[in-house]
Amino acid sequence: MIRSIFFTALFGLLSLTAQAEQKVVFNGDYELHYIVFNSTMLQPEIARQYNLPRAGRSAIVNLSVLQQQDDGVATPVEATVSLKVRDLLGQQRTIELDVVREQNAIYHLGIVRLLDREMLWFD
């Protein structure tokens, strides 16, 4: 039940973000799905369960890798994922990602500290 609340909250956030959920397709049948949102959007109990901060100057990055099967179904797969964030000055920092495995899902969650209204690029 908590899992469904978490993902309901995540997908509910899609309508609040400037862009909907994004994905990058690579090697033909793999998809990297990504979303970034302010951590204050999380319900307190969800933040506690996943040990995520709820602060106005923290964003959550959620990454998942899916493989398209021949039957058209996308299946979560184990993957090595790394994340770096760059600011307008070109300063770069690595974001530590925690892997969350739940039933039929694998997520890589990271916390990005925000300074005022800075513009960030994710690699």
GROMACS .gro file of C-alpha atoms in nm:
model
  123
    1MET     CA    1   0.000   0.000   0.000
    2ILE     CA    2   0.283   0.243   0.088
    3ARG     CA    3   0.445   0.164  -0.247
    4SER     CA    4   0.129   0.254  -0.434
    5ILE     CA    5   0.097   0.577  -0.233
    6PHE     CA    6   0.459   0.663  -0.313
    7PHE     CA    7   0.414   0.611  -0.684
    8THR     CA    8   0.074   0.776  -0.687
    9ALA     CA    9   0.244   1.078  -0.530
   10LEU     CA   10   0.525   1.065  -0.786
   11PHE     CA   11   0.293   1.039  -1.082
   12GLY     CA   12   0.067   1.305  -0.934
   13LEU     CA   13   0.366   1.536  -0.933
   14LEU     CA   14   0.403   1.499  -1.307
   15SER     CA   15   0.115   1.738  -1.361
   16LEU     CA   16   0.283   1.991  -1.132
   17THR     CA   17   0.622   1.990  -1.303
   18ALA     CA   18   0.718   2.198  -1.603
   19GLN     CA   19   0.777   1.884  -1.806
   20ALA     CA   20   0.617   1.545  -1.777
   21GLU     CA   21   0.815   1.230  -1.709
   22GLN     CA   22   1.109   1.208  -1.945
   23LYS     CA   23   1.295   0.914  -2.093
   24VAL     CA   24   1.599   0.845  -2.303
   25VAL     CA   25   1.605   0.539  -2.531
   26PHE     CA   26   1.942   0.372  -2.590
   27ASN     CA   27   2.069   0.052  -2.749
   28GLY     CA   28   1.728   0.020  -2.915
   29ASP     CA   29   1.536  -0.152  -2.638
   30TYR     CA   30   1.649   0.015  -2.313
   31GLU     CA   31   1.482   0.320  -2.163
   32LEU     CA   32   1.613   0.544  -1.886
   33HIS     CA   33   1.314   0.714  -1.723
   34TYR     CA   34   1.386   1.018  -1.509
   35ILE     CA   35   1.204   1.277  -1.305
   36VAL     CA   36   1.321   1.552  -1.067
   37PHE     CA   37   1.093   1.722  -0.816
   38ASN     CA   38   1.117   1.927  -0.498
   39SER     CA   39   1.133   1.702  -0.192
   40THR     CA   40   0.857   1.900  -0.017
   41MET     CA   41   0.616   1.729  -0.257
   42LEU     CA   42   0.667   1.399  -0.073
   43GLN     CA   43   0.425   1.300   0.199
   44PRO     CA   44   0.607   1.292   0.537
   45GLU     CA   45   0.553   0.918   0.588
   46ILE     CA   46   0.692   0.838   0.243
   47ALA     CA   47   0.998   1.055   0.305
   48ARG     CA   48   1.060   0.876   0.635
   49GLN     CA   49   1.019   0.531   0.482
   50TYR     CA   50   1.278   0.600   0.212
   51ASN     CA   51   1.499   0.818   0.435
   52LEU     CA   52   1.453   1.120   0.206
   53PRO     CA   53   1.465   1.481   0.324
   54ARG     CA   54   1.167   1.713   0.296
   55ALA     CA   55   1.318   2.056   0.252
   56GLY     CA   56   1.258   2.345   0.015
   57ARG     CA   57   1.619   2.337  -0.096
   58SER     CA   58   1.632   1.967  -0.180
   59ALA     CA   59   1.517   1.792  -0.494
   60ILE     CA   60   1.469   1.420  -0.549
   61VAL     CA   61   1.594   1.254  -0.866
   62ASN     CA   62   1.424   0.926  -0.956
   63LEU     CA   63   1.584   0.714  -1.230
   64SER     CA   64   1.478   0.374  -1.358
   65VAL     CA   65   1.598   0.155  -1.643
   66LEU     CA   66   1.347  -0.054  -1.838
   67GLN     CA   67   1.399  -0.302  -2.118
   68GLN     CA   68   1.135  -0.336  -2.388
   69GLN     CA   69   1.044  -0.699  -2.439
   70ASP     CA   70   0.927  -0.853  -2.768
   71ASP     CA   71   0.568  -0.850  -2.637
   72GLY     CA   72   0.584  -0.471  -2.587
   73VAL     CA   73   0.606  -0.489  -2.208
   74ALA     CA   74   0.877  -0.278  -2.041
   75THR     CA   75   1.057  -0.468  -1.764
   76PRO     CA   76   1.280  -0.312  -1.495
   77VAL     CA   77   1.640  -0.428  -1.522
   78GLU     CA   78   1.950  -0.407  -1.303
   79ALA     CA   79   2.179  -0.134  -1.430
   80THR     CA   80   2.481   0.065  -1.325
   81VAL     CA   81   2.362   0.425  -1.307
   82SER     CA   82   2.565   0.732  -1.218
   83LEU     CA   83   2.455   1.093  -1.199
   84LYS     CA   84   2.637   1.425  -1.214
   85VAL     CA   85   2.485   1.770  -1.189
   86ARG     CA   86   2.631   2.088  -1.341
   87ASP     CA   87   2.545   2.452  -1.268
   88LEU     CA   88   2.569   2.763  -1.489
   89LEU     CA   89   2.936   2.811  -1.394
   90GLY     CA   90   3.019   2.457  -1.506
   91GLN     CA   91   3.080   2.337  -1.153
   92GLN     CA   92   3.008   1.968  -1.139
   93ARG     CA   93   2.923   1.735  -0.854
   94THR     CA   94   2.841   1.366  -0.835
   95ILE     CA   95   2.507   1.270  -0.685
   96GLU     CA   96   2.500   0.956  -0.474
   97LEU     CA   97   2.218   0.722  -0.576
   98ASP     CA   98   2.043   0.470  -0.352
   99VAL     CA   99   1.886   0.167  -0.518
  100VAL     CA  100   1.534   0.080  -0.411
  101ARG     CA  101   1.396  -0.259  -0.513
  102GLU     CA  102   1.027  -0.325  -0.466
  103GLN     CA  103   0.840  -0.620  -0.611
  104ASN     CA  104   0.866  -0.556  -0.987
  105ALA     CA  105   1.044  -0.221  -0.974
  106ILE     CA  106   1.400  -0.091  -0.941
  107TYR     CA  107   1.461   0.279  -0.871
  108HIS     CA  108   1.776   0.487  -0.828
  109LEU     CA  109   1.702   0.779  -0.595
  110GLY     CA  110   1.930   1.075  -0.537
  111ILE     CA  111   1.913   1.400  -0.344
  112VAL     CA  112   2.020   1.727  -0.505
  113ARG     CA  113   2.081   2.028  -0.282
  114LEU     CA  114   1.950   2.349  -0.434
  115LEU     CA  115   2.081   2.705  -0.403
  116ASP     CA  116   1.814   2.967  -0.462
  117ARG     CA  117   1.680   2.939  -0.818
  118GLU     CA  118   1.984   2.795  -0.989
  119MET     CA  119   1.966   2.627  -1.328
  120LEU     CA  120   2.102   2.271  -1.326
  121TRP     CA  121   2.192   2.016  -1.592
  122PHE     CA  122   2.197   1.644  -1.520
  123ASP     CA  123   2.440   1.402  -1.685
   0.00000   0.00000   0.00000
